[in-house]
Amino acid sequence: MHRCILRGLRFEDSVVLSSCIRQQRIADKKWTVSLRSRPCHSIHSWISPSTTVRWQPLTHFVSARAHHLTQSKCMSAARRKRLPSAFPVIDGGLNPIVNHVFELNLRNSLVCQDRYLKYKAQVQKGGGDNATLRHTQRNKKLLVRERLRRLLDDEDYLELAPFAGLGLPYGDIPSAGCLTGIGKINGLWCVFIANDATVKGGTAYPITVKKQLRAQDVAMQNRLPCVYLVDSGGAFLPLQSEIFPDKNQGGRTFYNEAIMSALKIPQVAIVCGSCTAGGAYIPTMAEETVMVHRIGTIFLGGPPLVKAATGEEVSPENLGGATLHAEVSGCVDHFSAVEQDSFESTRNIISTLNFELPEEGEEDGAIEAPLHSADDLMGLAPKTYHHSLDAKLIVSRLTDGSKFQEFKGRYGTTLLTGFAKIEGQLVGIVASNGELTYEASLKGTHFVTLCDQRDVPLVFLQNTAPEPGMTLSTHKAEANTNRLKAQGSMMSAVACASVPKITVVIGGCHGADSYAMCGRAFDPNFLFLWPNARVSLVAPGCSEALVPEEEEAARLDNKLEEESCAFFSSGRLWDDGVILPQDTRKVLSNCLKIIKQQEYQISKERQRTPLLRL
Ligand code: COA
């Protein structure tokens, strides 16, 4: 066993590789690499030839070896095939004895689904009828969803956090004024960040900034190209103090653009509206920019400011239109006469990115559908924790052929762990099946590290216990301490696992159990909620244990009731969106494909600096 210390990590690398020490074997050679940071999900993405790292004496040999591995991994991807599996089918049949629970859950899920559909219809209207008329008739622009329809290969895209912005203290901001998601352009999954100018001229509220930053985060974490459709009046001025000054506020968008470029994450901007003040930096920092004639403008201060300063009257087009920026300033690289041309131009730019994708269908092979209907998930989505049914019933409706290779089936049974395939893609499933006890946590730790060893992505199905463990006796205190240690281990395993992680909150997301089950703070690649989900430190109805005074406890319960709802959470962007239970398999499958795409990027060894527009 040889040891190398990775040091001299560049700052931009450390954005992706956050702080913790990690040890990993490199393929068949038993090199141990100590790294003061968390690696991306696969070896090649952090010991890739293009990662700027410095090694102690063994440098050349190890990095040459890693280079070779990376190249052969990309080249041979299309020729590889998965090992055959004969996982057992799990019994997903519903015992009639639990029919009444199923019915109760179903009734609750239908109410939640109505709410979901109501919010969906609400956000699809954007800023409302008047703003839509102004946008299409007076400003002669396409609506944001129409733009995406024309840019993307198809409508089968994954929208992220569509309900972000609803129910905020400063009002309802439909889709946070900005649509984000992941869709295919010329066959390549790309993140899109598209302003909706019908929502207050596309200006950025604090939630808009948060949503844009999350989308960039998704692009960085999963190494996805990023396309900005910019149509924004810049900061929403009345809330400037919550947008401008802090680290994770407006300026971070531009900082990220540079870092993403340095990480070889391609970015393209389409200027299809105004880019005023801070917004002007999005296109100028993108690697390539397309601008639409008569519709797009880029300037730091608009015509009213010019008039105030110099008295001169100037049109937006003359001050910062496409002709000026394509011919004089060089701020943009492609001139489009009409919007449609800008989408075609962008699709062509995406074709120049150096990716080699597998042939269509080559990877998936024959896919088996689950043996049970996905609609049953509506009756399995627990109304409350006490209405939870066996997690295997849920797993059997998500996995190929309802097959599941259970791990430690007789130990720590309040956590279900095992391997399965989702649309042909191997995953390790960690599903809550009761309280996260001492044994369950040890089992979780073992399984998570096992998946990490084997580079198998993890799917967490989270439904945590609603109340904190109370200490009512010495015996209980001892049990709690053991549980604390085991949960701490599971949290460490989850935090440091370098494989992709996707979390779906299928019921409760409460307290410390939610951390071990890869909650938002544990940085899963994606986190979704079912509409019945509850997100709060303790669940409503459990505050009596914490607040002895009856009236105060009742008040707290009411507050918890309101604040723990899935839509409250999603409105604040604590997740990547609410999804219907019956769509879960499709969403998981898409996420797995999206994450895998990075393996097909052809990387060349060279110094990583951002692209500079000089
Ligand atoms: N802050 C707060 N509200 C703003 C805003 C800003 N920066 N820019 C626009 N708005 C509001 C307008 O008051 C209007 O609100 P209303 O619907 O309640 O009347 C709404 O957004 C739409 O603006 P409007 O000017 O009517 O629409 P438009 O499509 O003709 O023009 C802009 C949109 C963004 C091009 C134009 O409003 C503009 O240039 N705004 C100023 C941009 C600016 O200077 N930003 C600097 C930020 S640091």
Short mmCIF file of N, CA, C and O in Angstrom, two decimals, residues 51-134:
data_model
loop_
_atom_site.label_atom_id
_atom_site.label_comp_id
_atom_site.label_asym_id
_atom_site.label_seq_id
_atom_site.Cartn_x
_atom_site.Cartn_y
_atom_site.Cartn_z
N THR A 51 -7.80 18.10 -13.36
CA THR A 51 -7.84 18.62 -12.00
C THR A 51 -6.44 19.08 -11.63
O THR A 51 -5.49 18.32 -11.75
N THR A 52 -6.33 20.31 -11.18
CA THR A 52 -5.01 20.81 -10.86
C THR A 52 -4.66 20.39 -9.43
O THR A 52 -5.19 20.93 -8.49
N VAL A 53 -3.84 19.41 -9.32
CA VAL A 53 -3.44 18.94 -8.00
C VAL A 53 -1.95 18.70 -8.00
O VAL A 53 -1.35 18.46 -9.04
N ARG A 54 -1.37 18.78 -6.84
CA ARG A 54 0.06 18.48 -6.76
C ARG A 54 0.25 17.32 -5.81
O ARG A 54 -0.37 17.25 -4.76
N TRP A 55 1.13 16.43 -6.19
CA TRP A 55 1.35 15.24 -5.41
C TRP A 55 2.74 15.27 -4.80
O TRP A 55 3.62 15.94 -5.29
N GLN A 56 2.88 14.48 -3.74
CA GLN A 56 4.22 14.29 -3.20
C GLN A 56 5.01 13.36 -4.14
O GLN A 56 4.48 13.00 -5.18
N PRO A 57 6.23 12.95 -3.83
CA PRO A 57 7.14 12.38 -4.81
C PRO A 57 6.56 11.48 -5.89
O PRO A 57 7.06 11.46 -7.00
N LEU A 58 5.51 10.74 -5.60
CA LEU A 58 5.04 9.78 -6.59
C LEU A 58 4.19 10.41 -7.67
O LEU A 58 3.56 9.73 -8.46
N THR A 59 4.16 11.74 -7.70
CA THR A 59 3.28 12.50 -8.57
C THR A 59 3.07 11.90 -9.95
O THR A 59 1.96 11.56 -10.31
N HIS A 60 4.13 11.78 -10.70
CA HIS A 60 3.98 11.48 -12.11
C HIS A 60 3.31 10.15 -12.34
O HIS A 60 2.40 10.03 -13.12
N PHE A 61 3.78 9.18 -11.56
CA PHE A 61 3.25 7.86 -11.79
C PHE A 61 1.74 7.84 -11.53
O PHE A 61 0.96 7.38 -12.35
N VAL A 62 1.36 8.40 -10.38
CA VAL A 62 -0.05 8.31 -9.99
C VAL A 62 -0.92 9.11 -10.94
O VAL A 62 -1.95 8.64 -11.40
N SER A 63 -0.51 10.36 -11.27
CA SER A 63 -1.39 11.14 -12.11
C SER A 63 -1.46 10.58 -13.52
O SER A 63 -2.50 10.60 -14.16
N ALA A 64 -0.34 9.99 -14.00
CA ALA A 64 -0.38 9.37 -15.32
C ALA A 64 -1.34 8.19 -15.30
O ALA A 64 -2.13 7.98 -16.21
N ARG A 65 -1.27 7.47 -14.21
CA ARG A 65 -2.14 6.30 -14.08
C ARG A 65 -3.62 6.77 -14.04
O ARG A 65 -4.48 6.20 -14.70
N ALA A 66 -3.87 7.82 -13.25
CA ALA A 66 -5.24 8.32 -13.15
C ALA A 66 -5.72 8.82 -14.50
O ALA A 66 -6.86 8.60 -14.89
N HIS A 67 -4.80 9.45 -15.26
CA HIS A 67 -5.14 9.94 -16.59
C HIS A 67 -5.57 8.77 -17.47
O HIS A 67 -6.60 8.79 -18.13
N HIS A 68 -4.76 7.71 -17.40
CA HIS A 68 -5.05 6.55 -18.22
C HIS A 68 -6.42 5.97 -17.86
O HIS A 68 -7.24 5.64 -18.71
N LEU A 69 -6.66 5.89 -16.53
CA LEU A 69 -7.93 5.34 -16.08
C LEU A 69 -9.10 6.16 -16.58
O LEU A 69 -10.10 5.64 -17.03
N THR A 70 -8.93 7.49 -16.51
CA THR A 70 -10.01 8.37 -16.93
C THR A 70 -10.32 8.17 -18.40
O THR A 70 -11.45 8.03 -18.80
N GLN A 71 -9.23 8.15 -19.19
CA GLN A 71 -9.43 8.01 -20.62
C GLN A 71 -10.09 6.69 -20.95
O GLN A 71 -11.08 6.63 -21.67
N SER A 72 -9.56 5.60 -20.34
CA SER A 72 -10.13 4.31 -20.70
C SER A 72 -11.56 4.20 -20.19
O SER A 72 -12.40 3.58 -20.81
N LYS A 73 -11.86 4.89 -19.07
CA LYS A 73 -13.23 4.84 -18.54
C LYS A 73 -14.19 5.47 -19.54
O LYS A 73 -15.24 4.92 -19.83
N CYS A 74 -13.78 6.64 -20.10
CA CYS A 74 -14.66 7.32 -21.06
C CYS A 74 -14.76 6.51 -22.35
O CYS A 74 -15.84 6.30 -22.87
N MET A 75 -13.61 6.05 -22.83
CA MET A 75 -13.59 5.40 -24.13
C MET A 75 -14.35 4.09 -24.11
O MET A 75 -15.04 3.73 -25.05
N SER A 76 -14.18 3.36 -22.98
CA SER A 76 -14.76 2.03 -23.00
C SER A 76 -16.19 2.02 -22.49
O SER A 76 -16.83 0.99 -22.48
N ALA A 77 -16.71 3.20 -22.09
CA ALA A 77 -18.05 3.23 -21.49
C ALA A 77 -19.08 2.57 -22.39
O ALA A 77 -19.90 1.79 -21.94
N ALA A 78 -18.98 2.87 -23.69
CA ALA A 78 -19.99 2.35 -24.60
C ALA A 78 -19.87 0.84 -24.76
O ALA A 78 -20.84 0.18 -25.09
N ARG A 79 -18.66 0.31 -24.51
CA ARG A 79 -18.48 -1.12 -24.76
C ARG A 79 -18.81 -1.96 -23.52
O ARG A 79 -18.94 -3.15 -23.60
N ARG A 80 -18.92 -1.27 -22.35
CA ARG A 80 -19.12 -2.04 -21.13
C ARG A 80 -20.55 -2.50 -20.98
O ARG A 80 -21.46 -1.92 -21.55
N LYS A 81 -20.74 -3.53 -20.18
CA LYS A 81 -22.11 -3.89 -19.84
C LYS A 81 -22.17 -4.24 -18.37
O LYS A 81 -21.18 -4.66 -17.77
N ARG A 82 -23.34 -4.04 -17.79
CA ARG A 82 -23.52 -4.32 -16.37
C ARG A 82 -23.50 -5.82 -16.11
O ARG A 82 -23.88 -6.61 -16.99
N LEU A 83 -23.09 -6.20 -14.90
CA LEU A 83 -23.15 -7.61 -14.55
C LEU A 83 -24.61 -8.03 -14.48
O LEU A 83 -25.47 -7.25 -14.05
N PRO A 84 -24.92 -9.25 -14.91
CA PRO A 84 -26.31 -9.69 -14.82
C PRO A 84 -26.71 -9.82 -13.35
O PRO A 84 -25.87 -10.10 -12.50
N SER A 85 -27.95 -9.57 -13.06
CA SER A 85 -28.40 -9.69 -11.67
C SER A 85 -29.67 -10.52 -11.62
O SER A 85 -30.45 -10.53 -12.57
N ALA A 86 -29.84 -11.22 -10.52
CA ALA A 86 -31.07 -11.99 -10.34
C ALA A 86 -31.61 -11.68 -8.94
O ALA A 86 -31.78 -12.55 -8.10
N PHE A 87 -31.80 -10.37 -8.71
CA PHE A 87 -32.29 -9.96 -7.40
C PHE A 87 -33.68 -10.58 -7.17
O PHE A 87 -34.48 -10.67 -8.11
N PRO A 88 -33.97 -10.97 -5.93
CA PRO A 88 -35.30 -11.55 -5.68
C PRO A 88 -36.42 -10.51 -5.78
O PRO A 88 -36.20 -9.33 -5.54
N VAL A 89 -37.59 -10.99 -6.16
CA VAL A 89 -38.77 -10.09 -6.20
C VAL A 89 -39.26 -9.95 -4.76
O VAL A 89 -39.35 -10.94 -4.04
N ILE A 90 -39.56 -8.71 -4.36
CA ILE A 90 -40.10 -8.57 -2.99
C ILE A 90 -41.61 -8.61 -3.03
O ILE A 90 -42.24 -8.20 -4.01
N ASP A 91 -42.15 -9.06 -1.94
CA ASP A 91 -43.60 -9.18 -1.85
C ASP A 91 -44.19 -7.78 -1.67
O ASP A 91 -44.04 -7.17 -0.62
N GLY A 92 -44.83 -7.29 -2.71
CA GLY A 92 -45.42 -5.94 -2.64
C GLY A 92 -46.91 -5.97 -2.47
O GLY A 92 -47.58 -4.94 -2.57
N GLY A 93 -47.45 -7.17 -2.21
CA GLY A 93 -48.91 -7.30 -2.07
C GLY A 93 -49.39 -6.62 -0.79
O GLY A 93 -48.71 -6.64 0.23
N LEU A 94 -50.58 -6.02 -0.88
CA LEU A 94 -51.13 -5.32 0.29
C LEU A 94 -51.94 -6.29 1.13
O LEU A 94 -52.88 -6.91 0.64
N ASN A 95 -51.59 -6.38 2.39
CA ASN A 95 -52.35 -7.22 3.30
C ASN A 95 -53.69 -6.53 3.61
O ASN A 95 -53.69 -5.36 4.00
N PRO A 96 -54.83 -7.20 3.43
CA PRO A 96 -56.12 -6.54 3.67
C PRO A 96 -56.23 -5.94 5.06
O PRO A 96 -57.00 -5.00 5.28
N ILE A 97 -55.43 -6.43 5.97
CA ILE A 97 -55.48 -5.94 7.35
C ILE A 97 -55.10 -4.45 7.44
O ILE A 97 -55.49 -3.75 8.37
N VAL A 98 -54.34 -3.97 6.44
CA VAL A 98 -53.93 -2.55 6.48
C VAL A 98 -54.74 -1.71 5.49
O VAL A 98 -54.41 -0.55 5.25
N ASN A 99 -55.79 -2.28 4.96
CA ASN A 99 -56.60 -1.54 3.98
C ASN A 99 -57.08 -0.18 4.48
O ASN A 99 -57.06 0.81 3.76
N HIS A 100 -57.50 -0.15 5.76
CA HIS A 100 -58.03 1.11 6.29
C HIS A 100 -56.93 2.19 6.34
O HIS A 100 -57.20 3.36 6.09
N VAL A 101 -55.70 1.78 6.61
CA VAL A 101 -54.59 2.77 6.64
C VAL A 101 -54.34 3.26 5.21
O VAL A 101 -54.17 4.46 4.97
N PHE A 102 -54.34 2.30 4.31
CA PHE A 102 -54.13 2.64 2.90
C PHE A 102 -55.19 3.66 2.44
O PHE A 102 -54.87 4.67 1.82
N GLU A 103 -56.45 3.40 2.81
CA GLU A 103 -57.55 4.29 2.41
C GLU A 103 -57.37 5.69 2.99
O GLU A 103 -57.55 6.70 2.30
N LEU A 104 -56.99 5.75 4.27
CA LEU A 104 -56.78 7.05 4.92
C LEU A 104 -55.66 7.83 4.22
O LEU A 104 -55.79 9.03 3.94
N ASN A 105 -54.57 7.11 3.94
CA ASN A 105 -53.44 7.75 3.25
C ASN A 105 -53.86 8.25 1.88
O ASN A 105 -53.50 9.35 1.46
N LEU A 106 -54.63 7.41 1.20
CA LEU A 106 -55.05 7.76 -0.15
C LEU A 106 -55.88 9.05 -0.14
O LEU A 106 -55.66 9.96 -0.96
N ARG A 107 -56.83 9.12 0.82
CA ARG A 107 -57.68 10.33 0.89
C ARG A 107 -56.81 11.56 1.13
O ARG A 107 -56.99 12.60 0.51
N ASN A 108 -55.85 11.42 2.03
CA ASN A 108 -54.94 12.56 2.30
C ASN A 108 -54.12 12.91 1.07
O ASN A 108 -53.97 14.09 0.72
N SER A 109 -53.63 11.89 0.37
CA SER A 109 -52.80 12.14 -0.81
C SER A 109 -53.59 12.84 -1.91
O SER A 109 -53.04 13.69 -2.63
N LEU A 110 -54.89 12.51 -2.02
CA LEU A 110 -55.69 13.16 -3.06
C LEU A 110 -55.86 14.65 -2.74
O LEU A 110 -55.81 15.50 -3.64
N VAL A 111 -56.03 14.95 -1.45
CA VAL A 111 -56.13 16.37 -1.05
C VAL A 111 -54.80 17.08 -1.38
O VAL A 111 -54.78 18.18 -1.94
N CYS A 112 -53.70 16.41 -1.03
CA CYS A 112 -52.37 17.00 -1.29
C CYS A 112 -52.16 17.17 -2.80
O CYS A 112 -51.57 18.17 -3.25
N GLN A 113 -52.62 16.20 -3.58
CA GLN A 113 -52.45 16.28 -5.03
C GLN A 113 -53.23 17.46 -5.61
O GLN A 113 -52.74 18.17 -6.49
N ASP A 114 -54.45 17.69 -5.07
CA ASP A 114 -55.24 18.85 -5.53
C ASP A 114 -54.48 20.15 -5.27
O ASP A 114 -54.45 21.05 -6.09
N ARG A 115 -53.87 20.19 -4.10
CA ARG A 115 -53.10 21.39 -3.74
C ARG A 115 -51.92 21.56 -4.71
O ARG A 115 -51.63 22.67 -5.16
N TYR A 116 -51.29 20.46 -4.99
CA TYR A 116 -50.15 20.46 -5.93
C TYR A 116 -50.59 21.00 -7.29
O TYR A 116 -49.95 21.87 -7.87
N LEU A 117 -51.75 20.49 -7.77
CA LEU A 117 -52.22 20.90 -9.10
C LEU A 117 -52.64 22.37 -9.09
O LEU A 117 -52.43 23.09 -10.07
N LYS A 118 -53.22 22.81 -7.96
CA LYS A 118 -53.62 24.22 -7.85
C LYS A 118 -52.39 25.14 -7.93
O LYS A 118 -52.36 26.10 -8.70
N TYR A 119 -51.35 24.80 -7.19
CA TYR A 119 -50.13 25.62 -7.22
C TYR A 119 -49.47 25.56 -8.60
O TYR A 119 -48.91 26.55 -9.08
N LYS A 120 -49.55 24.39 -9.22
CA LYS A 120 -48.92 24.24 -10.54
C LYS A 120 -49.60 25.19 -11.54
O LYS A 120 -48.93 25.90 -12.30
N ALA A 121 -50.95 25.19 -11.48
CA ALA A 121 -51.69 26.08 -12.39
C ALA A 121 -51.35 27.54 -12.07
O ALA A 121 -51.17 28.36 -12.97
N GLN A 122 -51.24 27.84 -10.78
CA GLN A 122 -50.94 29.22 -10.37
C GLN A 122 -49.58 29.68 -10.90
O GLN A 122 -49.47 30.77 -11.47
N VAL A 123 -48.56 28.87 -10.74
CA VAL A 123 -47.22 29.33 -11.16
C VAL A 123 -47.09 29.38 -12.68
O VAL A 123 -46.30 30.15 -13.21
N GLN A 124 -47.90 28.56 -13.37
CA GLN A 124 -47.79 28.58 -14.84
C GLN A 124 -48.33 29.87 -15.43
O GLN A 124 -48.03 30.20 -16.57
N LYS A 125 -49.10 30.62 -14.64
CA LYS A 125 -49.60 31.91 -15.14
C LYS A 125 -48.56 33.01 -15.01
O LYS A 125 -48.80 34.15 -15.42
N GLY A 126 -47.44 32.72 -14.39
CA GLY A 126 -46.39 33.72 -14.23
C GLY A 126 -46.90 34.95 -13.50
O GLY A 126 -47.62 34.85 -12.50
N GLY A 127 -46.59 36.11 -14.03
CA GLY A 127 -46.95 37.38 -13.37
C GLY A 127 -48.39 37.81 -13.62
O GLY A 127 -48.76 38.93 -13.24
N GLY A 128 -49.20 36.99 -14.29
CA GLY A 128 -50.61 37.33 -14.48
C GLY A 128 -50.90 37.85 -15.88
O GLY A 128 -49.99 38.04 -16.71
N ASP A 129 -52.21 38.07 -16.14
CA ASP A 129 -52.66 38.39 -17.50
C ASP A 129 -52.08 39.71 -18.03
O ASP A 129 -51.63 39.78 -19.16
N ASN A 130 -52.11 40.76 -17.20
CA ASN A 130 -51.63 42.07 -17.69
C ASN A 130 -50.15 42.02 -18.06
O ASN A 130 -49.73 42.50 -19.11
N ALA A 131 -49.39 41.40 -17.14
CA ALA A 131 -47.95 41.32 -17.40
C ALA A 131 -47.67 40.46 -18.63
O ALA A 131 -46.74 40.75 -19.41
N THR A 132 -48.49 39.42 -18.84
CA THR A 132 -48.30 38.56 -20.01
C THR A 132 -48.57 39.34 -21.29
O THR A 132 -47.82 39.26 -22.26
N LEU A 133 -49.63 40.15 -21.25
CA LEU A 133 -49.95 40.98 -22.43
C LEU A 133 -48.82 41.96 -22.72
O LEU A 133 -48.39 42.14 -23.85
N ARG A 134 -48.34 42.61 -21.64
CA ARG A 134 -47.24 43.58 -21.82
C ARG A 134 -46.02 42.89 -22.44
O ARG A 134 -45.37 43.41 -23.34
#
